[in-house]
């Protein structure tokens, strides 16, 4: 199949309500949690990377250390991840598909992202999710056709329902031979991540 543009969208617009402070700015591996995630996306073979900010937008954006990624701020971040995904897609109109990455999941490395790049290059599926040893988690890949159907959705956990709980189309499960990467939602999650030998 001919190459088509694949863009990574890093969702980092949330209010970090359970954390009690902007988790995008938490110290991690000599940088911040969000910068670490962005670096993985930039190291991958994605054609482009868009980082979607929202809550604490100016402060978060000032902290960013970007190479090839660009930033799009979501003014409606309180509406949830689907509004942020729409903002990211609006900043990448050339995308034939997107890989959705979460700004609070640092253990999704460039190697995992590149598995989706390879899948898209070889097969250009309607959509795909990462199937780990203990269940499904991000990254998610959505073609432009899947995005057209998904973006109007506005209910809680809309993307999860659309791709995993009640798939709306032919969703590939890409096997990743490791445990699901943790997301950092609370101080307890952050402490657990650091206990794995991470250095701040």
CSV table of C-alpha atoms in Angstrom, one decimal:
chain,number,residue,atom,x,y,z
A,1,UNK,CA,0.0,0.0,0.0
A,2,UNK,CA,1.1,3.5,-0.7
A,3,UNK,CA,2.3,5.6,2.3
A,4,UNK,CA,-0.3,7.8,4.0
A,5,UNK,CA,0.3,10.4,6.7
A,6,UNK,CA,0.1,9.1,10.3
A,7,UNK,CA,0.0,11.7,13.1
A,8,UNK,CA,0.5,11.1,16.8
A,9,UNK,CA,-1.9,13.1,19.0
A,10,UNK,CA,-0.8,13.4,22.7
A,11,UNK,CA,-3.7,14.3,24.9
A,12,UNK,CA,-2.5,16.4,27.8
A,13,UNK,CA,-5.4,18.9,28.4
A,14,UNK,CA,-6.9,17.5,31.6
A,15,UNK,CA,-7.3,19.3,34.9
A,16,UNK,CA,-5.5,16.6,37.0
A,17,UNK,CA,-8.3,16.7,39.5
A,18,UNK,CA,-7.3,13.5,41.3
A,19,UNK,CA,-3.6,14.5,41.4
A,20,UNK,CA,-4.2,17.9,43.0
A,21,UNK,CA,-1.6,19.5,40.8
A,22,UNK,CA,-0.9,19.6,37.1
A,23,UNK,CA,0.4,16.1,36.4
A,24,UNK,CA,1.9,17.3,33.1
A,25,UNK,CA,4.6,19.1,35.2
A,26,UNK,CA,5.5,16.2,37.5
A,27,UNK,CA,9.2,15.5,37.6
A,28,UNK,CA,10.1,12.4,35.7
A,29,UNK,CA,13.3,10.9,34.3
A,30,UNK,CA,15.1,14.2,34.4
A,31,UNK,CA,12.3,16.1,32.7
A,32,UNK,CA,8.5,16.2,33.2
A,33,UNK,CA,6.0,13.5,32.8
A,34,UNK,CA,4.6,15.1,29.7
A,35,UNK,CA,7.9,15.9,28.1
A,36,UNK,CA,8.9,12.3,28.6
A,37,UNK,CA,5.8,11.1,26.7
A,38,UNK,CA,6.4,13.6,24.0
A,39,UNK,CA,10.0,12.5,23.6
A,40,UNK,CA,8.8,8.9,23.0
A,41,UNK,CA,6.4,10.1,20.3
A,42,UNK,CA,9.1,12.3,18.7
A,43,UNK,CA,11.6,9.4,18.6
A,44,UNK,CA,9.0,7.2,16.8
A,45,UNK,CA,8.5,7.0,13.1
A,46,UNK,CA,5.2,9.0,13.2
A,47,UNK,CA,5.0,11.5,10.4
A,48,UNK,CA,4.1,14.3,12.8
A,49,UNK,CA,3.2,14.8,16.5
A,50,UNK,CA,0.6,17.2,18.0
A,51,UNK,CA,0.4,17.9,21.7
A,52,UNK,CA,-3.0,19.0,22.9
A,53,UNK,CA,-3.0,21.3,26.0
A,54,UNK,CA,-5.9,22.8,27.9
A,55,UNK,CA,-6.0,23.2,31.7
A,56,UNK,CA,-3.1,25.2,32.9
A,57,UNK,CA,-2.3,25.8,29.3
A,58,UNK,CA,0.2,28.6,29.5
A,59,UNK,CA,2.1,27.0,32.3
A,60,UNK,CA,2.3,23.6,30.7
A,61,UNK,CA,3.3,25.1,27.3
A,62,UNK,CA,6.1,27.0,28.9
A,63,UNK,CA,7.5,23.8,30.3
A,64,UNK,CA,7.6,21.9,27.0
A,65,UNK,CA,10.8,20.8,25.4
A,66,UNK,CA,9.8,20.2,21.8
A,67,UNK,CA,11.7,19.0,18.8
A,68,UNK,CA,9.3,18.2,16.0
A,69,UNK,CA,6.0,18.3,17.9
A,70,UNK,CA,3.6,21.2,17.7
A,71,UNK,CA,1.0,22.4,20.2
A,72,UNK,CA,-2.7,22.9,19.9
A,73,UNK,CA,-4.6,24.3,22.9
A,74,UNK,CA,-8.2,23.0,23.5
A,75,UNK,CA,-10.4,25.8,24.9
A,76,UNK,CA,-13.1,23.3,25.7
A,77,UNK,CA,-10.9,20.9,27.6
A,78,UNK,CA,-13.5,20.5,30.4
A,79,UNK,CA,-15.7,18.6,27.9
A,80,UNK,CA,-13.2,15.7,28.0
A,81,UNK,CA,-10.9,13.8,25.8
A,82,UNK,CA,-13.1,13.8,22.7
A,83,UNK,CA,-12.9,17.5,22.5
A,84,UNK,CA,-9.1,17.3,22.8
A,85,UNK,CA,-8.9,14.7,20.1
A,86,UNK,CA,-11.0,17.0,17.8
A,87,UNK,CA,-8.6,19.8,18.6
A,88,UNK,CA,-5.6,17.6,17.7
A,89,UNK,CA,-7.2,16.5,14.5
A,90,UNK,CA,-8.0,20.1,13.6
A,91,UNK,CA,-4.3,20.9,13.9
A,92,UNK,CA,-3.4,18.0,11.6
A,93,UNK,CA,-5.8,18.3,8.7
A,94,UNK,CA,-3.3,16.3,6.5
A,95,UNK,CA,-3.6,13.2,8.6
A,96,UNK,CA,-5.0,10.0,7.0
A,97,UNK,CA,-4.9,8.4,10.5
A,98,UNK,CA,-3.9,9.3,14.0
A,99,UNK,CA,-2.3,7.4,16.9
A,100,UNK,CA,-3.9,8.6,20.2
A,101,UNK,CA,-1.4,8.8,23.0
A,102,UNK,CA,-2.0,9.8,26.6
A,103,UNK,CA,0.1,12.4,28.3
A,104,UNK,CA,0.1,10.5,31.6
A,105,UNK,CA,1.2,7.1,30.2
A,106,UNK,CA,5.1,7.4,30.0
A,107,UNK,CA,5.6,3.7,29.6
A,108,UNK,CA,4.2,3.7,26.0
A,109,UNK,CA,7.6,3.9,24.4
A,110,UNK,CA,8.7,4.6,20.8
A,111,UNK,CA,9.0,0.9,20.2
A,112,UNK,CA,5.3,0.4,20.9
A,113,UNK,CA,4.3,3.4,18.8
A,114,UNK,CA,6.3,2.1,15.9
A,115,UNK,CA,4.4,-1.1,16.0
A,116,UNK,CA,1.3,1.0,15.0
A,117,UNK,CA,3.3,2.8,12.4
A,118,UNK,CA,4.2,-0.6,10.9
A,119,UNK,CA,0.6,-1.8,11.0
A,120,UNK,CA,-0.6,1.4,9.3
A,121,UNK,CA,2.0,1.2,6.7
A,122,UNK,CA,1.3,-2.5,5.9
A,123,UNK,CA,-2.5,-2.7,6.2
A,124,UNK,CA,-4.1,0.7,6.9
A,125,UNK,CA,-6.8,-0.7,9.1
A,126,UNK,CA,-10.0,1.1,10.0
A,127,UNK,CA,-8.8,1.2,13.6
A,128,UNK,CA,-6.5,-0.6,16.0
A,129,UNK,CA,-5.9,-0.9,19.8
A,130,UNK,CA,-3.0,-2.2,21.8
A,131,UNK,CA,-3.7,-5.6,23.3
A,132,UNK,CA,-1.4,-6.2,26.2
A,133,UNK,CA,-1.0,-9.4,28.3
A,134,UNK,CA,-3.5,-8.1,30.8
A,135,UNK,CA,-5.9,-6.3,28.6
A,136,UNK,CA,-6.4,-3.4,26.1
A,137,UNK,CA,-5.0,0.0,26.6
A,138,UNK,CA,-3.5,2.9,24.5
A,139,UNK,CA,-2.2,3.6,22.0
A,140,UNK,CA,-5.3,3.7,19.8
A,141,UNK,CA,-5.1,4.1,16.0
A,142,UNK,CA,-8.0,5.6,14.1
A,143,UNK,CA,-8.2,6.1,10.3
A,144,UNK,CA,-9.9,9.2,8.9
A,145,UNK,CA,-13.0,7.1,8.4
A,146,UNK,CA,-13.0,5.9,12.0
A,147,UNK,CA,-12.4,9.5,13.2
A,148,UNK,CA,-15.4,10.8,11.2
A,149,UNK,CA,-17.6,8.4,13.1
A,150,UNK,CA,-16.0,8.9,16.5
A,151,UNK,CA,-15.5,12.6,16.8
A,152,UNK,CA,-19.2,13.5,17.2
A,153,UNK,CA,-19.5,11.2,20.2
A,154,UNK,CA,-19.7,13.0,23.5
A,155,UNK,CA,-20.5,10.5,26.3
A,156,UNK,CA,-18.0,9.5,29.0
A,157,UNK,CA,-15.3,7.1,27.8
A,158,UNK,CA,-16.6,7.5,24.3
A,159,UNK,CA,-13.4,6.4,22.6
A,160,UNK,CA,-13.1,3.3,24.7
A,161,UNK,CA,-16.7,2.3,24.0
A,162,UNK,CA,-16.2,3.1,20.3
A,163,UNK,CA,-13.1,0.9,19.9
A,164,UNK,CA,-13.2,-1.6,22.7
A,165,UNK,CA,-16.5,-2.1,24.6
A,166,UNK,CA,-18.8,-1.9,21.6
A,167,UNK,CA,-16.6,-1.7,18.5
A,168,UNK,CA,-18.2,0.4,15.8
A,169,UNK,CA,-16.2,-1.2,13.0
A,170,UNK,CA,-13.3,-3.5,12.2
A,171,UNK,CA,-10.9,-2.9,15.1
A,172,UNK,CA,-7.5,-4.7,15.0
A,173,UNK,CA,-6.0,-5.8,18.2
A,174,UNK,CA,-2.2,-5.4,18.0
A,175,UNK,CA,-0.5,-7.8,20.4
A,176,UNK,CA,2.1,-6.1,22.7
A,177,UNK,CA,3.9,-8.8,24.8
A,178,UNK,CA,4.0,-6.9,28.1
A,179,UNK,CA,1.7,-5.7,30.8
A,180,UNK,CA,-0.5,-2.6,30.2
A,181,UNK,CA,1.4,0.6,30.9
A,182,UNK,CA,0.0,2.4,33.9
A,183,UNK,CA,-1.5,5.9,33.7
A,184,UNK,CA,-0.8,8.5,36.3
A,185,UNK,CA,-4.0,9.8,37.7
A,186,UNK,CA,-3.3,10.1,41.5
A,187,UNK,CA,-0.4,10.7,43.9
A,188,UNK,CA,-0.5,7.0,44.6
A,189,UNK,CA,-0.1,6.2,40.9
A,190,UNK,CA,2.9,8.6,40.7
A,191,UNK,CA,4.5,7.1,43.7
A,192,UNK,CA,4.1,3.6,42.3
A,193,UNK,CA,5.7,4.7,39.0
A,194,UNK,CA,8.7,6.1,40.9
A,195,UNK,CA,9.0,3.0,42.9
A,196,UNK,CA,9.7,1.1,39.7
A,197,UNK,CA,13.2,2.6,39.8
A,198,UNK,CA,12.4,5.9,38.1
A,199,UNK,CA,14.5,8.9,38.9
A,200,UNK,CA,13.2,12.4,39.2
